[in-house]
Amino acid sequence: MTSLFDPIQIGDIALANRIVMAPLTRNRAIAGNVAGPLTVEYYRQRATAGLIIAEASQISPMAQGYLATPGIHSPEQIAGWRKVTDAVHAAGGKIVLQLWHVGRISHTSLLPDGAAPVSSTDKVAEASTFTSDGFVPVSTPRALRDDEIPGLIEDYRRAARNAIDAGFDGVELHAANTYLIEQFLRDSVNDRSGPYGGSIANRARLLLEVVTAITKEIGAGRTGIRLSPMTTFTAPLDSDPQALYGYVVEQLAPFGLAYLHVIEGETGGTRAPEGKAFDYEALHRAFPGAWMLNNGYSRDLAIDNVAAGKANLVAFGRAFISTPDLVRRLKDNLPLNELQADKLYGGGAEGYTDYPALAA
């Protein structure tokens, strides 16, 4: 029987166990949106995870949506991340970087020359973001022109190459949580015509072109992707999520990706919006690579799902924030540290690198 604690090969990456540290925005980048010394220590402490998915990192200056989030588009950012990956590898861990473009979930104060955010649409989201003035409503976006799409795809390709140059074992394409790629996927947001709007195939075109560019650059075996069919974080659901994400996974299957990371329901633990159902197993059956589940998994549920073949990997979020030695504590069924929820975003070491591990 397969165990949560068994090793696994996902694409080109060999993992010591099937416990994944989910990507977790912490808003602690230093000047230039660089991963600093505290970030090095934060990830080093958690290197016993089978895989760390480092926090979402903007692929370009126009991709940023929150204050003090790291990027992967400048030489300084690449150098900062190299210190992180060196520390994780020295501790025996594996780490990939989540590639992020927030689309319309941004504010002009965060973007070059006060530019408007870009999206599939010019409709403003009912959402707030974190700036130097605290939480403020997001700015009104402008719809990307079709002739701008190749440049956007190039930003993703270049970011993937930068991640490998920074020492990451691979990348995870962030196509979830109602950020840019999902703003193109969902008909609740995408109101454009032309090759990137209208039909499911057209709305999925950007995602598939980005995957093509990334896999050609760094290889499919070092590329994962994150989807969230039932998340309503900053946008309503698609009118037919099962058909949309079924098509997406069907098109992703031939690429030979390292893994597919699925958020089951709403981010934060709710399995599905009230009155809505989704057949995640249908997606699982259609995808030949490693299947990663995420959303409020307990120890027992994670162990049971891996043993039953319902998942190859299980991602943990807040548990990894509070408990750097989470793998040991899950294996030995030991209590976890209490999370300091008021210190999740911004600040320094407190609530970041000062959570204790158990004595050896």
mmCIF file of C-alpha atoms in Angstrom:
data_model
loop_
_atom_site.group_PDB
_atom_site.id
_atom_site.type_symbol
_atom_site.label_atom_id
_atom_site.label_comp_id
_atom_site.label_asym_id
_atom_site.label_seq_id
_atom_site.Cartn_x
_atom_site.Cartn_y
_atom_site.Cartn_z
ATOM 1 C CA MET A 1 0.000 0.000 0.000
ATOM 2 C CA THR A 2 1.357 3.414 -0.975
ATOM 3 C CA SER A 3 2.066 5.745 1.936
ATOM 4 C CA LEU A 4 2.078 9.536 2.226
ATOM 5 C CA PHE A 5 5.643 9.123 3.483
ATOM 6 C CA ASP A 6 6.953 7.083 0.528
ATOM 7 C CA PRO A 7 9.263 8.601 -2.104
ATOM 8 C CA ILE A 8 7.908 9.397 -5.564
ATOM 9 C CA GLN A 9 9.231 10.494 -8.955
ATOM 10 C CA ILE A 10 7.252 13.320 -10.548
ATOM 11 C CA GLY A 11 8.491 14.051 -14.050
ATOM 12 C CA ASP A 12 12.202 14.794 -13.737
ATOM 13 C CA ILE A 13 12.038 15.472 -9.981
ATOM 14 C CA ALA A 14 12.623 12.788 -7.339
ATOM 15 C CA LEU A 15 10.888 13.466 -4.014
ATOM 16 C CA ALA A 16 11.647 11.933 -0.621
ATOM 17 C CA ASN A 17 7.965 11.891 0.366
ATOM 18 C CA ARG A 18 4.540 12.958 -0.914
ATOM 19 C CA ILE A 19 4.012 15.891 1.450
ATOM 20 C CA VAL A 20 4.098 19.228 -0.366
ATOM 21 C CA MET A 21 4.473 22.716 1.048
ATOM 22 C CA ALA A 22 1.856 24.779 -0.796
ATOM 23 C CA PRO A 23 2.758 28.186 -2.258
ATOM 24 C CA LEU A 24 2.059 30.763 0.451
ATOM 25 C CA THR A 25 2.186 34.519 -0.058
ATOM 26 C CA ARG A 26 3.908 36.136 2.954
ATOM 27 C CA ASN A 27 4.633 39.717 1.717
ATOM 28 C CA ARG A 28 8.180 39.778 3.041
ATOM 29 C CA ALA A 29 10.243 40.540 -0.053
ATOM 30 C CA ILE A 30 12.952 43.166 0.466
ATOM 31 C CA ALA A 31 13.767 46.167 -1.769
ATOM 32 C CA GLY A 32 13.386 45.359 -5.459
ATOM 33 C CA ASN A 33 10.921 42.569 -4.624
ATOM 34 C CA VAL A 34 13.861 40.301 -3.854
ATOM 35 C CA ALA A 35 13.734 37.219 -1.617
ATOM 36 C CA GLY A 36 15.869 38.239 1.359
ATOM 37 C CA PRO A 37 17.798 36.479 4.155
ATOM 38 C CA LEU A 38 14.677 35.719 6.217
ATOM 39 C CA THR A 39 13.132 34.013 3.204
ATOM 40 C CA VAL A 40 16.247 31.864 2.826
ATOM 41 C CA GLU A 41 15.877 30.698 6.422
ATOM 42 C CA TYR A 42 12.101 30.226 6.133
ATOM 43 C CA TYR A 43 12.395 27.750 3.275
ATOM 44 C CA ARG A 44 15.517 26.063 4.666
ATOM 45 C CA GLN A 45 13.594 25.237 7.845
ATOM 46 C CA ARG A 46 10.908 23.447 5.798
ATOM 47 C CA ALA A 47 13.183 21.490 3.456
ATOM 48 C CA THR A 48 12.013 18.090 4.746
ATOM 49 C CA ALA A 49 8.875 18.536 2.637
ATOM 50 C CA GLY A 50 8.941 16.187 -0.327
ATOM 51 C CA LEU A 51 8.463 19.296 -2.438
ATOM 52 C CA ILE A 52 8.326 22.990 -1.609
ATOM 53 C CA ILE A 53 6.305 25.133 -3.988
ATOM 54 C CA ALA A 54 7.784 28.558 -3.316
ATOM 55 C CA GLU A 55 5.391 31.464 -3.024
ATOM 56 C CA ALA A 56 3.797 32.987 -6.127
ATOM 57 C CA SER A 57 6.312 35.276 -7.826
ATOM 58 C CA GLN A 58 5.492 37.837 -10.479
ATOM 59 C CA ILE A 59 6.830 37.148 -13.953
ATOM 60 C CA SER A 60 7.189 40.836 -14.841
ATOM 61 C CA PRO A 61 6.721 44.275 -13.265
ATOM 62 C CA MET A 62 3.187 44.375 -14.714
ATOM 63 C CA ALA A 63 2.327 41.060 -13.069
ATOM 64 C CA GLN A 64 2.517 42.303 -9.467
ATOM 65 C CA GLY A 65 -0.649 42.619 -7.414
ATOM 66 C CA TYR A 66 0.382 42.920 -3.761
ATOM 67 C CA LEU A 67 2.996 44.813 -1.788
ATOM 68 C CA ALA A 68 6.356 43.133 -1.094
ATOM 69 C CA THR A 69 5.844 39.981 -3.142
ATOM 70 C CA PRO A 70 8.954 38.550 -4.819
ATOM 71 C CA GLY A 71 9.556 38.558 -8.549
ATOM 72 C CA ILE A 72 11.512 36.413 -10.979
ATOM 73 C CA HIS A 73 12.240 38.947 -13.728
ATOM 74 C CA SER A 74 15.358 40.874 -12.602
ATOM 75 C CA PRO A 75 18.972 39.785 -12.029
ATOM 76 C CA GLU A 76 18.684 40.788 -8.368
ATOM 77 C CA GLN A 77 15.588 38.622 -7.928
ATOM 78 C CA ILE A 78 17.283 35.646 -9.581
ATOM 79 C CA ALA A 79 20.269 36.085 -7.243
ATOM 80 C CA GLY A 80 17.996 36.321 -4.198
ATOM 81 C CA TRP A 81 16.161 33.141 -5.114
ATOM 82 C CA ARG A 82 19.476 31.358 -5.772
ATOM 83 C CA LYS A 83 20.315 31.736 -2.078
ATOM 84 C CA VAL A 84 16.980 30.122 -1.228
ATOM 85 C CA THR A 85 17.394 27.169 -3.572
ATOM 86 C CA ASP A 86 20.997 26.594 -2.459
ATOM 87 C CA ALA A 87 19.850 26.461 1.177
ATOM 88 C CA VAL A 88 16.967 24.077 0.435
ATOM 89 C CA HIS A 89 19.161 21.779 -1.636
ATOM 90 C CA ALA A 90 21.890 21.781 1.019
ATOM 91 C CA ALA A 91 19.227 20.611 3.485
ATOM 92 C CA GLY A 92 18.199 17.793 1.133
ATOM 93 C CA GLY A 93 14.995 19.346 -0.203
ATOM 94 C CA LYS A 94 13.407 20.001 -3.594
ATOM 95 C CA ILE A 95 11.796 23.315 -4.548
ATOM 96 C CA VAL A 96 9.882 24.723 -7.503
ATOM 97 C CA LEU A 97 8.693 28.289 -8.091
ATOM 98 C CA GLN A 98 5.105 29.313 -8.766
ATOM 99 C CA LEU A 99 4.924 31.680 -11.756
ATOM 100 C CA TRP A 100 2.345 34.422 -11.193
ATOM 101 C CA HIS A 101 0.543 37.132 -13.087
ATOM 102 C CA VAL A 102 -2.322 38.601 -11.082
ATOM 103 C CA GLY A 103 -4.083 40.288 -14.015
ATOM 104 C CA ARG A 104 -6.777 42.618 -12.753
ATOM 105 C CA ILE A 105 -6.152 41.897 -9.047
ATOM 106 C CA SER A 106 -3.754 44.795 -8.711
ATOM 107 C CA HIS A 107 -3.522 48.526 -8.078
ATOM 108 C CA THR A 108 -1.952 51.306 -10.114
ATOM 109 C CA SER A 109 0.373 52.168 -7.192
ATOM 110 C CA LEU A 110 2.065 48.770 -7.576
ATOM 111 C CA LEU A 111 2.604 48.939 -11.342
ATOM 112 C CA PRO A 112 5.199 50.763 -13.491
ATOM 113 C CA ASP A 113 4.379 54.459 -13.998
ATOM 114 C CA GLY A 114 0.980 53.960 -12.378
ATOM 115 C CA ALA A 115 -0.247 51.826 -15.261
ATOM 116 C CA ALA A 116 -3.660 50.167 -15.191
ATOM 117 C CA PRO A 117 -3.685 46.415 -14.519
ATOM 118 C CA VAL A 118 -4.229 44.177 -17.547
ATOM 119 C CA SER A 119 -6.723 41.342 -17.929
ATOM 120 C CA SER A 120 -8.981 39.520 -20.360
ATOM 121 C CA THR A 121 -11.524 42.261 -19.667
ATOM 122 C CA ASP A 122 -11.869 45.907 -18.699
ATOM 123 C CA LYS A 123 -14.347 45.045 -15.928
ATOM 124 C CA VAL A 124 -13.114 45.871 -12.426
ATOM 125 C CA ALA A 125 -13.055 43.038 -9.894
ATOM 126 C CA GLU A 126 -14.928 43.244 -6.613
ATOM 127 C CA ALA A 127 -11.759 42.751 -4.621
ATOM 128 C CA SER A 128 -9.117 44.504 -2.558
ATOM 129 C CA THR A 129 -5.343 44.278 -2.550
ATOM 130 C CA PHE A 130 -2.558 45.147 -0.142
ATOM 131 C CA THR A 131 -0.564 48.327 -0.868
ATOM 132 C CA SER A 132 1.593 50.772 1.102
ATOM 133 C CA ASP A 133 -1.711 52.355 2.188
ATOM 134 C CA GLY A 134 -3.078 49.054 3.480
ATOM 135 C CA PHE A 135 -5.960 47.189 1.854
ATOM 136 C CA VAL A 136 -7.563 49.184 -0.969
ATOM 137 C CA PRO A 137 -9.982 48.302 -3.809
ATOM 138 C CA VAL A 138 -8.256 47.014 -6.933
ATOM 139 C CA SER A 139 -7.926 49.373 -9.892
ATOM 140 C CA THR A 140 -9.954 49.206 -13.101
ATOM 141 C CA PRO A 141 -8.064 47.069 -15.639
ATOM 142 C CA ARG A 142 -7.688 47.396 -19.369
ATOM 143 C CA ALA A 143 -8.236 44.448 -21.681
ATOM 144 C CA LEU A 144 -5.068 43.111 -23.267
ATOM 145 C CA ARG A 145 -5.029 43.455 -27.047
ATOM 146 C CA ASP A 146 -4.571 40.266 -29.039
ATOM 147 C CA ASP A 147 -1.272 41.599 -30.395
ATOM 148 C CA GLU A 148 0.040 41.920 -26.821
ATOM 149 C CA ILE A 149 -0.480 38.222 -26.038
ATOM 150 C CA PRO A 150 2.809 37.012 -27.596
ATOM 151 C CA GLY A 151 4.719 39.395 -25.324
ATOM 152 C CA LEU A 152 2.859 38.044 -22.295
ATOM 153 C CA ILE A 153 3.707 34.468 -23.280
ATOM 154 C CA GLU A 154 7.332 35.506 -23.665
ATOM 155 C CA ASP A 155 7.258 36.890 -20.100
ATOM 156 C CA TYR A 156 6.179 33.462 -18.856
ATOM 157 C CA ARG A 157 8.864 31.697 -20.906
ATOM 158 C CA ARG A 158 11.576 34.025 -19.666
ATOM 159 C CA ALA A 159 10.411 33.689 -16.054
ATOM 160 C CA ALA A 160 10.585 29.898 -16.315
ATOM 161 C CA ARG A 161 14.152 30.120 -17.614
ATOM 162 C CA ASN A 162 15.022 32.585 -14.837
ATOM 163 C CA ALA A 163 13.652 30.136 -12.258
ATOM 164 C CA ILE A 164 15.882 27.346 -13.538
ATOM 165 C CA ASP A 165 18.835 29.760 -13.605
ATOM 166 C CA ALA A 166 18.007 30.573 -9.964
ATOM 167 C CA GLY A 167 18.403 26.888 -9.094
ATOM 168 C CA PHE A 168 14.783 25.801 -8.841
ATOM 169 C CA ASP A 169 14.009 22.167 -9.661
ATOM 170 C CA GLY A 170 11.070 23.313 -11.779
ATOM 171 C CA VAL A 171 8.120 25.695 -11.932
ATOM 172 C CA GLU A 172 4.420 25.648 -11.208
ATOM 173 C CA LEU A 173 2.264 27.705 -13.560
ATOM 174 C CA HIS A 174 -0.319 29.571 -11.498
ATOM 175 C CA ALA A 175 -3.546 29.134 -13.469
ATOM 176 C CA ALA A 176 -5.802 29.292 -10.405
ATOM 177 C CA ASN A 177 -7.319 31.549 -7.743
ATOM 178 C CA THR A 178 -8.955 33.866 -10.322
ATOM 179 C CA TYR A 179 -5.666 35.487 -11.379
ATOM 180 C CA LEU A 180 -4.772 36.325 -14.992
ATOM 181 C CA ILE A 181 -4.918 32.926 -16.674
ATOM 182 C CA GLU A 182 -8.177 32.067 -14.935
ATOM 183 C CA GLN A 183 -9.522 35.488 -15.949
ATOM 184 C CA PHE A 184 -9.100 34.260 -19.530
ATOM 185 C CA LEU A 185 -10.509 30.800 -18.767
ATOM 186 C CA ARG A 186 -13.808 31.775 -17.151
ATOM 187 C CA ASP A 187 -16.738 33.156 -19.106
ATOM 188 C CA SER A 188 -17.777 34.993 -15.938
ATOM 189 C CA VAL A 189 -14.791 37.302 -16.539
ATOM 190 C CA ASN A 190 -13.690 36.841 -20.155
ATOM 191 C CA ASP A 191 -16.041 38.951 -22.267
ATOM 192 C CA ARG A 192 -13.759 39.342 -25.270
ATOM 193 C CA SER A 193 -14.228 38.201 -28.856
ATOM 194 C CA GLY A 194 -11.546 36.940 -31.216
ATOM 195 C CA PRO A 195 -9.081 34.080 -30.738
ATOM 196 C CA TYR A 196 -8.945 34.356 -26.921
ATOM 197 C CA GLY A 197 -12.637 34.734 -26.139
ATOM 198 C CA GLY A 198 -15.980 33.047 -26.649
ATOM 199 C CA SER A 199 -15.682 29.270 -26.865
ATOM 200 C CA ILE A 200 -14.015 27.077 -24.260
ATOM 201 C CA ALA A 201 -11.213 26.299 -26.717
ATOM 202 C CA ASN A 202 -10.561 30.003 -27.278
ATOM 203 C CA ARG A 203 -10.655 30.849 -23.582
ATOM 204 C CA ALA A 204 -8.185 28.031 -22.863
ATOM 205 C CA ARG A 205 -5.866 29.132 -25.664
ATOM 206 C CA LEU A 206 -3.688 31.419 -23.514
ATOM 207 C CA LEU A 207 -3.123 28.735 -20.889
ATOM 208 C CA LEU A 208 -2.123 26.158 -23.465
ATOM 209 C CA GLU A 209 0.160 28.555 -25.336
ATOM 210 C CA VAL A 210 1.897 29.461 -22.075
ATOM 211 C CA VAL A 211 2.325 25.766 -21.184
ATOM 212 C CA THR A 212 3.753 25.132 -24.643
ATOM 213 C CA ALA A 213 6.276 27.949 -24.264
ATOM 214 C CA ILE A 214 7.365 26.902 -20.763
ATOM 215 C CA THR A 215 7.720 23.209 -21.555
ATOM 216 C CA LYS A 216 9.732 23.956 -24.688
ATOM 217 C CA GLU A 217 12.047 26.126 -22.594
ATOM 218 C CA ILE A 218 12.622 23.970 -19.486
ATOM 219 C CA GLY A 219 10.950 20.623 -20.240
ATOM 220 C CA ALA A 220 7.565 19.200 -19.295
ATOM 221 C CA GLY A 221 9.161 17.067 -16.579
ATOM 222 C CA ARG A 222 10.018 20.216 -14.644
ATOM 223 C CA THR A 223 6.647 21.900 -15.159
ATOM 224 C CA GLY A 224 3.545 21.650 -12.980
ATOM 225 C CA ILE A 225 0.295 23.593 -13.090
ATOM 226 C CA ARG A 226 -2.280 24.715 -10.527
ATOM 227 C CA LEU A 227 -6.034 24.831 -11.200
ATOM 228 C CA SER A 228 -8.990 25.842 -9.008
ATOM 229 C CA PRO A 229 -12.273 24.996 -10.771
ATOM 230 C CA MET A 230 -14.556 25.985 -7.870
ATOM 231 C CA THR A 231 -12.722 28.914 -6.294
ATOM 232 C CA THR A 232 -14.629 32.220 -6.238
ATOM 233 C CA PHE A 233 -11.841 34.275 -4.637
ATOM 234 C CA THR A 234 -12.342 37.403 -6.802
ATOM 235 C CA ALA A 235 -14.640 36.177 -9.564
ATOM 236 C CA PRO A 236 -17.777 34.087 -10.075
ATOM 237 C CA LEU A 237 -17.546 30.514 -11.316
ATOM 238 C CA ASP A 238 -17.611 29.721 -15.002
ATOM 239 C CA SER A 239 -21.074 28.893 -16.321
ATOM 240 C CA ASP A 240 -19.979 25.258 -16.875
ATOM 241 C CA PRO A 241 -16.894 24.500 -14.772
ATOM 242 C CA GLN A 242 -16.977 20.766 -15.495
ATOM 243 C CA ALA A 243 -16.860 21.275 -19.238
ATOM 244 C CA LEU A 244 -14.233 24.026 -19.049
ATOM 245 C CA TYR A 245 -11.770 22.279 -16.754
ATOM 246 C CA GLY A 246 -12.461 18.909 -18.323
ATOM 247 C CA TYR A 247 -11.337 20.380 -21.652
ATOM 248 C CA VAL A 248 -8.302 22.022 -20.052
ATOM 249 C CA VAL A 249 -7.096 18.795 -18.423
ATOM 250 C CA GLU A 250 -7.762 16.816 -21.608
ATOM 251 C CA GLN A 251 -5.530 19.259 -23.504
ATOM 252 C CA LEU A 252 -2.851 19.226 -20.796
ATOM 253 C CA ALA A 253 -2.646 15.420 -20.645
ATOM 254 C CA PRO A 254 -0.364 14.937 -23.696
ATOM 255 C CA PHE A 255 2.279 17.396 -22.485
ATOM 256 C CA GLY A 256 3.745 14.970 -19.928
ATOM 257 C CA LEU A 257 3.732 17.513 -17.103
ATOM 258 C CA ALA A 258 5.350 16.692 -13.768
ATOM 259 C CA TYR A 259 2.096 17.190 -11.860
ATOM 260 C CA LEU A 260 -1.295 18.835 -11.710
ATOM 261 C CA HIS A 261 -2.113 20.692 -8.484
ATOM 262 C CA VAL A 262 -5.850 20.999 -7.866
ATOM 263 C CA ILE A 263 -7.533 23.134 -5.214
ATOM 264 C CA GLU A 264 -10.686 21.297 -4.243
ATOM 265 C CA GLY A 265 -13.327 23.956 -3.682
ATOM 266 C CA GLU A 266 -12.696 27.374 -2.205
ATOM 267 C CA THR A 267 -9.231 28.376 -1.102
ATOM 268 C CA GLY A 268 -9.112 28.016 2.664
ATOM 269 C CA GLY A 269 -10.862 24.702 3.159
ATOM 270 C CA THR A 270 -14.446 24.814 1.838
ATOM 271 C CA ARG A 271 -14.896 21.946 -0.602
ATOM 272 C CA ALA A 272 -17.361 23.702 -2.920
ATOM 273 C CA PRO A 273 -19.651 26.736 -2.971
ATOM 274 C CA GLU A 274 -23.052 25.972 -1.490
ATOM 275 C CA GLY A 275 -25.286 24.109 -3.903
ATOM 276 C CA LYS A 276 -22.440 23.446 -6.371
ATOM 277 C CA ALA A 277 -20.863 20.094 -7.157
ATOM 278 C CA PHE A 278 -17.755 19.223 -9.129
ATOM 279 C CA ASP A 279 -16.359 15.851 -10.210
ATOM 280 C CA TYR A 280 -12.643 16.110 -9.455
ATOM 281 C CA GLU A 281 -12.190 12.396 -10.045
ATOM 282 C CA ALA A 282 -13.143 12.893 -13.701
ATOM 283 C CA LEU A 283 -10.200 15.254 -14.061
ATOM 284 C CA HIS A 284 -7.932 12.830 -12.227
ATOM 285 C CA ARG A 285 -8.851 10.021 -14.616
ATOM 286 C CA ALA A 286 -8.021 12.240 -17.592
ATOM 287 C CA PHE A 287 -4.572 13.266 -16.362
ATOM 288 C CA PRO A 288 -1.693 10.761 -16.608
ATOM 289 C CA GLY A 289 0.832 12.600 -14.416
ATOM 290 C CA ALA A 290 1.154 13.014 -10.655
ATOM 291 C CA TRP A 291 -2.055 14.279 -9.028
ATOM 292 C CA MET A 292 -1.677 16.776 -6.177
ATOM 293 C CA LEU A 293 -4.642 17.648 -3.946
ATOM 294 C CA ASN A 294 -4.962 20.711 -1.753
ATOM 295 C CA ASN A 295 -7.511 22.181 0.597
ATOM 296 C CA GLY A 296 -7.703 21.725 4.314
ATOM 297 C CA TYR A 297 -6.366 18.160 4.442
ATOM 298 C CA SER A 298 -5.949 16.605 7.860
ATOM 299 C CA ARG A 299 -3.258 14.021 8.535
ATOM 300 C CA ASP A 300 -5.708 11.120 8.369
ATOM 301 C CA LEU A 301 -7.440 12.355 5.220
ATOM 302 C CA ALA A 302 -4.122 12.853 3.446
ATOM 303 C CA ILE A 303 -2.897 9.383 4.436
ATOM 304 C CA ASP A 304 -6.183 7.775 3.354
ATOM 305 C CA ASN A 305 -6.335 9.551 -0.016
ATOM 306 C CA VAL A 306 -2.790 8.580 -0.958
ATOM 307 C CA ALA A 307 -3.312 4.989 0.178
ATOM 308 C CA ALA A 308 -6.527 4.763 -1.867
ATOM 309 C CA GLY A 309 -4.864 6.159 -4.993
ATOM 310 C CA LYS A 310 -6.987 9.321 -4.958
ATOM 311 C CA ALA A 311 -3.837 11.453 -4.790
ATOM 312 C CA ASN A 312 -0.129 11.033 -5.409
ATOM 313 C CA LEU A 313 0.749 14.146 -3.423
ATOM 314 C CA VAL A 314 -1.014 16.295 -0.821
ATOM 315 C CA ALA A 315 -0.217 19.982 -0.321
ATOM 316 C CA PHE A 316 -0.391 21.611 3.097
ATOM 317 C CA GLY A 317 -0.504 25.370 3.567
ATOM 318 C CA ARG A 318 -1.004 26.932 6.982
ATOM 319 C CA ALA A 319 0.255 23.815 8.748
ATOM 320 C CA PHE A 320 3.632 24.363 7.094
ATOM 321 C CA ILE A 321 3.679 28.018 8.152
ATOM 322 C CA SER A 322 3.354 27.168 11.826
ATOM 323 C CA THR A 323 5.254 23.880 11.838
ATOM 324 C CA PRO A 324 8.565 23.774 9.975
ATOM 325 C CA ASP A 325 9.076 20.080 10.817
ATOM 326 C CA LEU A 326 5.594 19.153 9.610
ATOM 327 C CA VAL A 327 6.733 15.954 7.885
ATOM 328 C CA ARG A 328 8.113 14.513 11.122
ATOM 329 C CA ARG A 329 5.026 15.499 13.093
ATOM 330 C CA LEU A 330 2.644 14.010 10.536
ATOM 331 C CA LYS A 331 4.635 10.779 10.424
ATOM 332 C CA ASP A 332 4.766 10.415 14.211
ATOM 333 C CA ASN A 333 1.256 11.858 14.746
ATOM 334 C CA LEU A 334 2.521 14.676 16.956
ATOM 335 C CA PRO A 335 0.708 17.974 17.655
ATOM 336 C CA LEU A 336 1.396 21.010 15.469
ATOM 337 C CA ASN A 337 2.327 24.527 16.534
ATOM 338 C CA GLU A 338 -0.462 27.067 16.821
ATOM 339 C CA LEU A 339 -0.665 29.465 13.865
ATOM 340 C CA GLN A 340 -0.218 33.189 14.512
ATOM 341 C CA ALA A 341 -2.812 34.354 11.980
ATOM 342 C CA ASP A 342 -2.174 38.054 12.606
ATOM 343 C CA LYS A 343 1.416 37.655 11.364
ATOM 344 C CA LEU A 344 0.747 35.935 8.057
ATOM 345 C CA TYR A 345 1.374 38.963 5.845
ATOM 346 C CA GLY A 346 4.295 41.374 6.112
ATOM 347 C CA GLY A 347 6.576 41.979 9.059
ATOM 348 C CA GLY A 348 9.814 40.269 9.980
ATOM 349 C CA ALA A 349 10.919 37.079 11.688
ATOM 350 C CA GLU A 350 8.012 36.910 14.117
ATOM 351 C CA GLY A 351 5.402 34.501 12.793
ATOM 352 C CA TYR A 352 7.763 33.640 9.932
ATOM 353 C CA THR A 353 11.019 32.012 10.977
ATOM 354 C CA ASP A 354 10.535 31.790 14.749
ATOM 355 C CA TYR A 355 8.162 28.807 14.908
ATOM 356 C CA PRO A 356 9.944 26.028 16.812
ATOM 357 C CA ALA A 357 10.823 22.596 15.525
ATOM 358 C CA LEU A 358 10.880 19.657 17.914
ATOM 359 C CA ALA A 359 14.176 18.666 19.449
ATOM 360 C CA ALA A 360 15.947 15.858 17.662
#
